[in-house]
Amino acid sequence: MSEMNHSSPSAPQSPAQSPTQSLAQRGNNRSRQPTNEAFRDFIGSGWGPRPSDPPRRSDAAPWAQARRAALGALFPGERLVIPAGPLVTRNNDCDYRFRPHSAFAHLAGTGTDFEPDAVLVLDPLTVPGQRVEADEPTHEAVLYFRPRAPRTSEEFYADPRYGELWVGVRPSIEEVEAATGIRCAHIDTLGDALAKDAGADAVRLRVVAQADAAVTALVDRVRQAAGLATDQAARQADDALAEATSELRLVKDAWEVDQLQAAVDATKAGFDNLIRSIPRARGHWRGERVLEGAFGARAREEGNGLGYETIAAAGDHANTLHWINNDGPVEPGQLVLVDAGVEVDSLYTADVTRTIPVDGRFTTAQRRVYEAVLEAADAAFARAGEPGCRFRDVHTAAMEVIAARLQEWGLLPEGVTAADSLGPEGQYHRRWMVHGTSHHLGLDVHDCAQARREMSMDAELVPGMVFTIEPGLYFRADDLRVPAELRGTGVRIEDDVVVREDGRIDYLTAAIPRTADDVEAWVSGLIAQ
């Protein structure tokens, strides 16, 4: 990324001698783009036609259309603004790889990295208060983005953010319309489109405010010009839209479940790759990163990348719940807790944890902890399949087992039973299991986080819900309340499950070994290859 400067050396100019140049402008000093017309004519000519393959309609398009209809029905007569979000600066002029906001991805159905600064607008077809029949559309979707510029433009060769020579061939209006089934328009027309008919007695606006600060500011300017609220009332309206987009994802459609199964299958391949790298990890001063890298390589090969930062925690590091430093060695006799998931191109992610014996065999003490956690996971799975089970009941079932095993091992305070610990004034078992057992899973690893409690944690399980079951036990090396043979041992087992149409609970992760015997056979077999 460097550029040689062949100008003759000279003494540095004083600030008074230097031409005035803003800090923002100085970032372009290393690139010297020609500006003469002859060069523009030259670089814009002599190109053959671009690939002419007809654009294919995305598999997600009809599903996304149904989601937009469901959201629009909640806000008849209002203009709904769902930004994809901007590029995020990593450092100086380098950006992170773009990932659209999950609400945008869910409603547009575009997947992967479409398209920095794009905005999906659901434009009302009715006026506020108008009665709408059940099957009558309430909104028209319009997708605003910056289509590719002609090769004769300066953008083509000189714009590092949008230029074709910098970022590749970007889509046209017609191509995106064909792929998504959504009417498209140039992003430069967004302001006028938002302002059309806006007013207290006409169209009100809501925006997913967290997605793109610039778009939120634009919406607020339109509101102010139209005499609409821009204060706390506006923020409450926007929060209600964010809440609705989150709750819309609580129940997955059949296409989404298929995407999640694909993410789990890719994650299994990633775990296989990771286990094969254990022999090299054992001899490396940062063995945890050897494991992390082996999984990450497969995540990029099989999908879009990682759904979240991989945890590859050997030994006592497993007792730090969000251990993502992954900078420690991997020693013989240890367990490695690996919490990892592949995000596929549609942006749906798996979330799987397996606790792996480095030598391919659990010690007696390690197996005791592992089988207690497995028993808790199995109890949670069984409770989830009972009629009328609520989301919070899954955690309760797992904790009943955890508390019982801790009492059996003499770890609860003297005189405290498992039942005492499970009560609101107890909770002593949480010293060794401090997190929840389940969360929704989808486009976000912790999906539907803005949903109301009564719609999520307190809700009854219904077909289409996809969630994790992930109890654990964590005995830190410095925990003097546990026997010496258990100190430094951390175990978590995490599976992804779906509620089927008949109410049955299925493992999406059924192909990933989870019993102690099966894990030993899995690890020993792959290490020996």
JSON list of N, CA, C and O in Angstrom, two decimals, residues 32-66:
[
{"chain": "A", "resi": 32, "resn": "ARG", "atom": "N", "xyz": [-1.82, 10.67, -6.35]},
{"chain": "A", "resi": 32, "resn": "ARG", "atom": "CA", "xyz": [-1.79, 11.84, -7.23]},
{"chain": "A", "resi": 32, "resn": "ARG", "atom": "C", "xyz": [-2.54, 11.51, -8.51]},
{"chain": "A", "resi": 32, "resn": "ARG", "atom": "O", "xyz": [-1.98, 10.91, -9.43]},
{"chain": "A", "resi": 33, "resn": "GLN", "atom": "N", "xyz": [-3.82, 11.84, -8.55]},
{"chain": "A", "resi": 33, "resn": "GLN", "atom": "CA", "xyz": [-4.65, 11.50, -9.69]},
{"chain": "A", "resi": 33, "resn": "GLN", "atom": "C", "xyz": [-4.56, 12.58, -10.76]},
{"chain": "A", "resi": 33, "resn": "GLN", "atom": "O", "xyz": [-4.70, 13.77, -10.47]},
{"chain": "A", "resi": 34, "resn": "PRO", "atom": "N", "xyz": [-4.33, 12.21, -12.01]},
{"chain": "A", "resi": 34, "resn": "PRO", "atom": "CA", "xyz": [-4.36, 13.20, -13.10]},
{"chain": "A", "resi": 34, "resn": "PRO", "atom": "C", "xyz": [-5.74, 13.82, -13.22]},
{"chain": "A", "resi": 34, "resn": "PRO", "atom": "O", "xyz": [-6.76, 13.18, -12.96]},
{"chain": "A", "resi": 35, "resn": "THR", "atom": "N", "xyz": [-5.79, 15.08, -13.61]},
{"chain": "A", "resi": 35, "resn": "THR", "atom": "CA", "xyz": [-7.05, 15.79, -13.73]},
{"chain": "A", "resi": 35, "resn": "THR", "atom": "C", "xyz": [-7.30, 16.31, -15.13]},
{"chain": "A", "resi": 35, "resn": "THR", "atom": "O", "xyz": [-8.35, 16.91, -15.38]},
{"chain": "A", "resi": 36, "resn": "ASN", "atom": "N", "xyz": [-6.36, 16.10, -16.08]},
{"chain": "A", "resi": 36, "resn": "ASN", "atom": "CA", "xyz": [-6.54, 16.67, -17.41]},
{"chain": "A", "resi": 36, "resn": "ASN", "atom": "C", "xyz": [-7.56, 15.87, -18.21]},
{"chain": "A", "resi": 36, "resn": "ASN", "atom": "O", "xyz": [-7.74, 14.66, -18.01]},
{"chain": "A", "resi": 37, "resn": "GLU", "atom": "N", "xyz": [-8.23, 16.53, -19.13]},
{"chain": "A", "resi": 37, "resn": "GLU", "atom": "CA", "xyz": [-9.29, 15.91, -19.91]},
{"chain": "A", "resi": 37, "resn": "GLU", "atom": "C", "xyz": [-8.76, 14.79, -20.80]},
{"chain": "A", "resi": 37, "resn": "GLU", "atom": "O", "xyz": [-9.44, 13.80, -21.04]},
{"chain": "A", "resi": 38, "resn": "ALA", "atom": "N", "xyz": [-7.53, 14.96, -21.31]},
{"chain": "A", "resi": 38, "resn": "ALA", "atom": "CA", "xyz": [-6.97, 13.92, -22.17]},
{"chain": "A", "resi": 38, "resn": "ALA", "atom": "C", "xyz": [-6.85, 12.60, -21.41]},
{"chain": "A", "resi": 38, "resn": "ALA", "atom": "O", "xyz": [-7.14, 11.52, -21.97]},
{"chain": "A", "resi": 39, "resn": "PHE", "atom": "N", "xyz": [-6.40, 12.68, -20.15]},
{"chain": "A", "resi": 39, "resn": "PHE", "atom": "CA", "xyz": [-6.30, 11.45, -19.36]},
{"chain": "A", "resi": 39, "resn": "PHE", "atom": "C", "xyz": [-7.68, 10.85, -19.12]},
{"chain": "A", "resi": 39, "resn": "PHE", "atom": "O", "xyz": [-7.86, 9.64, -19.22]},
{"chain": "A", "resi": 40, "resn": "ARG", "atom": "N", "xyz": [-8.66, 11.69, -18.78]},
{"chain": "A", "resi": 40, "resn": "ARG", "atom": "CA", "xyz": [-10.01, 11.18, -18.55]},
{"chain": "A", "resi": 40, "resn": "ARG", "atom": "C", "xyz": [-10.54, 10.46, -19.79]},
{"chain": "A", "resi": 40, "resn": "ARG", "atom": "O", "xyz": [-11.13, 9.38, -19.69]},
{"chain": "A", "resi": 41, "resn": "ASP", "atom": "N", "xyz": [-10.33, 11.05, -20.95]},
{"chain": "A", "resi": 41, "resn": "ASP", "atom": "CA", "xyz": [-10.80, 10.41, -22.17]},
{"chain": "A", "resi": 41, "resn": "ASP", "atom": "C", "xyz": [-10.08, 9.09, -22.40]},
{"chain": "A", "resi": 41, "resn": "ASP", "atom": "O", "xyz": [-10.69, 8.10, -22.83]},
{"chain": "A", "resi": 42, "resn": "PHE", "atom": "N", "xyz": [-8.78, 9.07, -22.10]},
{"chain": "A", "resi": 42, "resn": "PHE", "atom": "CA", "xyz": [-7.99, 7.86, -22.32]},
{"chain": "A", "resi": 42, "resn": "PHE", "atom": "C", "xyz": [-8.43, 6.73, -21.39]},
{"chain": "A", "resi": 42, "resn": "PHE", "atom": "O", "xyz": [-8.66, 5.60, -21.83]},
{"chain": "A", "resi": 43, "resn": "ILE", "atom": "N", "xyz": [-8.55, 7.02, -20.08]},
{"chain": "A", "resi": 43, "resn": "ILE", "atom": "CA", "xyz": [-8.85, 5.94, -19.12]},
{"chain": "A", "resi": 43, "resn": "ILE", "atom": "C", "xyz": [-10.30, 5.48, -19.23]},
{"chain": "A", "resi": 43, "resn": "ILE", "atom": "O", "xyz": [-10.64, 4.35, -18.86]},
{"chain": "A", "resi": 44, "resn": "GLY", "atom": "N", "xyz": [-11.15, 6.33, -19.78]},
{"chain": "A", "resi": 44, "resn": "GLY", "atom": "CA", "xyz": [-12.55, 5.94, -19.91]},
{"chain": "A", "resi": 44, "resn": "GLY", "atom": "C", "xyz": [-12.89, 5.25, -21.20]},
{"chain": "A", "resi": 44, "resn": "GLY", "atom": "O", "xyz": [-14.05, 4.86, -21.40]},
{"chain": "A", "resi": 45, "resn": "SER", "atom": "N", "xyz": [-11.91, 5.04, -22.06]},
{"chain": "A", "resi": 45, "resn": "SER", "atom": "CA", "xyz": [-12.20, 4.44, -23.37]},
{"chain": "A", "resi": 45, "resn": "SER", "atom": "C", "xyz": [-11.44, 3.13, -23.53]},
{"chain": "A", "resi": 45, "resn": "SER", "atom": "O", "xyz": [-10.53, 2.81, -22.77]},
{"chain": "A", "resi": 46, "resn": "GLY", "atom": "N", "xyz": [-11.86, 2.36, -24.52]},
{"chain": "A", "resi": 46, "resn": "GLY", "atom": "CA", "xyz": [-11.15, 1.13, -24.86]},
{"chain": "A", "resi": 46, "resn": "GLY", "atom": "C", "xyz": [-11.51, -0.05, -23.99]},
{"chain": "A", "resi": 46, "resn": "GLY", "atom": "O", "xyz": [-10.73, -1.00, -23.89]},
{"chain": "A", "resi": 47, "resn": "TRP", "atom": "N", "xyz": [-12.67, 0.00, -23.37]},
{"chain": "A", "resi": 47, "resn": "TRP", "atom": "CA", "xyz": [-13.11, -1.11, -22.51]},
{"chain": "A", "resi": 47, "resn": "TRP", "atom": "C", "xyz": [-14.15, -1.94, -23.25]},
{"chain": "A", "resi": 47, "resn": "TRP", "atom": "O", "xyz": [-15.03, -1.41, -23.92]},
{"chain": "A", "resi": 48, "resn": "GLY", "atom": "N", "xyz": [-14.06, -3.25, -23.07]},
{"chain": "A", "resi": 48, "resn": "GLY", "atom": "CA", "xyz": [-15.06, -4.13, -23.65]},
{"chain": "A", "resi": 48, "resn": "GLY", "atom": "C", "xyz": [-16.32, -4.16, -22.80]},
{"chain": "A", "resi": 48, "resn": "GLY", "atom": "O", "xyz": [-16.38, -3.58, -21.71]},
{"chain": "A", "resi": 49, "resn": "PRO", "atom": "N", "xyz": [-17.35, -4.85, -23.28]},
{"chain": "A", "resi": 49, "resn": "PRO", "atom": "CA", "xyz": [-18.60, -4.92, -22.51]},
{"chain": "A", "resi": 49, "resn": "PRO", "atom": "C", "xyz": [-18.39, -5.70, -21.21]},
{"chain": "A", "resi": 49, "resn": "PRO", "atom": "O", "xyz": [-17.57, -6.61, -21.14]},
{"chain": "A", "resi": 50, "resn": "ARG", "atom": "N", "xyz": [-19.13, -5.31, -20.20]},
{"chain": "A", "resi": 50, "resn": "ARG", "atom": "CA", "xyz": [-19.11, -6.06, -18.94]},
{"chain": "A", "resi": 50, "resn": "ARG", "atom": "C", "xyz": [-19.82, -7.40, -19.15]},
{"chain": "A", "resi": 50, "resn": "ARG", "atom": "O", "xyz": [-20.57, -7.57, -20.11]},
{"chain": "A", "resi": 51, "resn": "PRO", "atom": "N", "xyz": [-19.61, -8.37, -18.23]},
{"chain": "A", "resi": 51, "resn": "PRO", "atom": "CA", "xyz": [-20.32, -9.66, -18.36]},
{"chain": "A", "resi": 51, "resn": "PRO", "atom": "C", "xyz": [-21.82, -9.42, -18.52]},
{"chain": "A", "resi": 51, "resn": "PRO", "atom": "O", "xyz": [-22.41, -8.60, -17.82]},
{"chain": "A", "resi": 52, "resn": "SER", "atom": "N", "xyz": [-22.41, -10.16, -19.46]},
{"chain": "A", "resi": 52, "resn": "SER", "atom": "CA", "xyz": [-23.81, -9.90, -19.78]},
{"chain": "A", "resi": 52, "resn": "SER", "atom": "C", "xyz": [-24.75, -10.98, -19.26]},
{"chain": "A", "resi": 52, "resn": "SER", "atom": "O", "xyz": [-25.87, -11.12, -19.76]},
{"chain": "A", "resi": 53, "resn": "ASP", "atom": "N", "xyz": [-24.31, -11.77, -18.27]},
{"chain": "A", "resi": 53, "resn": "ASP", "atom": "CA", "xyz": [-25.20, -12.79, -17.71]},
{"chain": "A", "resi": 53, "resn": "ASP", "atom": "C", "xyz": [-26.43, -12.11, -17.12]},
{"chain": "A", "resi": 53, "resn": "ASP", "atom": "O", "xyz": [-26.30, -11.13, -16.36]},
{"chain": "A", "resi": 54, "resn": "PRO", "atom": "N", "xyz": [-27.61, -12.59, -17.42]},
{"chain": "A", "resi": 54, "resn": "PRO", "atom": "CA", "xyz": [-28.80, -11.94, -16.88]},
{"chain": "A", "resi": 54, "resn": "PRO", "atom": "C", "xyz": [-28.85, -12.08, -15.36]},
{"chain": "A", "resi": 54, "resn": "PRO", "atom": "O", "xyz": [-28.50, -13.13, -14.81]},
{"chain": "A", "resi": 55, "resn": "PRO", "atom": "N", "xyz": [-29.22, -11.01, -14.65]},
{"chain": "A", "resi": 55, "resn": "PRO", "atom": "CA", "xyz": [-29.30, -11.10, -13.19]},
{"chain": "A", "resi": 55, "resn": "PRO", "atom": "C", "xyz": [-30.33, -12.14, -12.76]},
{"chain": "A", "resi": 55, "resn": "PRO", "atom": "O", "xyz": [-31.38, -12.28, -13.38]},
{"chain": "A", "resi": 56, "resn": "ARG", "atom": "N", "xyz": [-30.00, -12.87, -11.71]},
{"chain": "A", "resi": 56, "resn": "ARG", "atom": "CA", "xyz": [-30.88, -13.92, -11.21]},
{"chain": "A", "resi": 56, "resn": "ARG", "atom": "C", "xyz": [-31.60, -13.45, -9.96]},
{"chain": "A", "resi": 56, "resn": "ARG", "atom": "O", "xyz": [-31.00, -12.82, -9.10]},
{"chain": "A", "resi": 57, "resn": "ARG", "atom": "N", "xyz": [-32.87, -13.74, -9.87]},
{"chain": "A", "resi": 57, "resn": "ARG", "atom": "CA", "xyz": [-33.65, -13.38, -8.69]},
{"chain": "A", "resi": 57, "resn": "ARG", "atom": "C", "xyz": [-33.12, -14.14, -7.47]},
{"chain": "A", "resi": 57, "resn": "ARG", "atom": "O", "xyz": [-32.92, -15.35, -7.52]},
{"chain": "A", "resi": 58, "resn": "SER", "atom": "N", "xyz": [-32.86, -13.43, -6.40]},
{"chain": "A", "resi": 58, "resn": "SER", "atom": "CA", "xyz": [-32.36, -14.04, -5.18]},
{"chain": "A", "resi": 58, "resn": "SER", "atom": "C", "xyz": [-33.39, -15.00, -4.60]},
{"chain": "A", "resi": 58, "resn": "SER", "atom": "O", "xyz": [-34.59, -14.74, -4.63]},
{"chain": "A", "resi": 59, "resn": "ASP", "atom": "N", "xyz": [-32.90, -16.12, -4.06]},
{"chain": "A", "resi": 59, "resn": "ASP", "atom": "CA", "xyz": [-33.79, -17.07, -3.39]},
{"chain": "A", "resi": 59, "resn": "ASP", "atom": "C", "xyz": [-34.51, -16.44, -2.22]},
{"chain": "A", "resi": 59, "resn": "ASP", "atom": "O", "xyz": [-35.59, -16.88, -1.82]},
{"chain": "A", "resi": 60, "resn": "ALA", "atom": "N", "xyz": [-33.89, -15.40, -1.66]},
{"chain": "A", "resi": 60, "resn": "ALA", "atom": "CA", "xyz": [-34.48, -14.77, -0.47]},
{"chain": "A", "resi": 60, "resn": "ALA", "atom": "C", "xyz": [-35.59, -13.78, -0.82]},
{"chain": "A", "resi": 60, "resn": "ALA", "atom": "O", "xyz": [-36.35, -13.37, 0.06]},
{"chain": "A", "resi": 61, "resn": "ALA", "atom": "N", "xyz": [-35.70, -13.39, -2.10]},
{"chain": "A", "resi": 61, "resn": "ALA", "atom": "CA", "xyz": [-36.59, -12.29, -2.48]},
{"chain": "A", "resi": 61, "resn": "ALA", "atom": "C", "xyz": [-38.04, -12.49, -2.03]},
{"chain": "A", "resi": 61, "resn": "ALA", "atom": "O", "xyz": [-38.63, -11.58, -1.42]},
{"chain": "A", "resi": 62, "resn": "PRO", "atom": "N", "xyz": [-38.69, -13.63, -2.32]},
{"chain": "A", "resi": 62, "resn": "PRO", "atom": "CA", "xyz": [-40.09, -13.75, -1.89]},
{"chain": "A", "resi": 62, "resn": "PRO", "atom": "C", "xyz": [-40.27, -13.78, -0.38]},
{"chain": "A", "resi": 62, "resn": "PRO", "atom": "O", "xyz": [-41.27, -13.28, 0.15]},
{"chain": "A", "resi": 63, "resn": "TRP", "atom": "N", "xyz": [-39.29, -14.33, 0.32]},
{"chain": "A", "resi": 63, "resn": "TRP", "atom": "CA", "xyz": [-39.36, -14.36, 1.78]},
{"chain": "A", "resi": 63, "resn": "TRP", "atom": "C", "xyz": [-39.20, -12.95, 2.35]},
{"chain": "A", "resi": 63, "resn": "TRP", "atom": "O", "xyz": [-39.93, -12.56, 3.27]},
{"chain": "A", "resi": 64, "resn": "ALA", "atom": "N", "xyz": [-38.27, -12.19, 1.79]},
{"chain": "A", "resi": 64, "resn": "ALA", "atom": "CA", "xyz": [-38.07, -10.81, 2.26]},
{"chain": "A", "resi": 64, "resn": "ALA", "atom": "C", "xyz": [-39.30, -9.96, 1.97]},
{"chain": "A", "resi": 64, "resn": "ALA", "atom": "O", "xyz": [-39.66, -9.08, 2.76]},
{"chain": "A", "resi": 65, "resn": "GLN", "atom": "N", "xyz": [-39.95, -10.20, 0.86]},
{"chain": "A", "resi": 65, "resn": "GLN", "atom": "CA", "xyz": [-41.17, -9.45, 0.53]},
{"chain": "A", "resi": 65, "resn": "GLN", "atom": "C", "xyz": [-42.25, -9.69, 1.59]},
{"chain": "A", "resi": 65, "resn": "GLN", "atom": "O", "xyz": [-42.94, -8.76, 2.01]},
{"chain": "A", "resi": 66, "resn": "ALA", "atom": "N", "xyz": [-42.39, -10.93, 2.02]},
{"chain": "A", "resi": 66, "resn": "ALA", "atom": "CA", "xyz": [-43.38, -11.24, 3.06]},
{"chain": "A", "resi": 66, "resn": "ALA", "atom": "C", "xyz": [-43.02, -10.57, 4.38]},
{"chain": "A", "resi": 66, "resn": "ALA", "atom": "O", "xyz": [-43.91, -10.10, 5.11]}
]
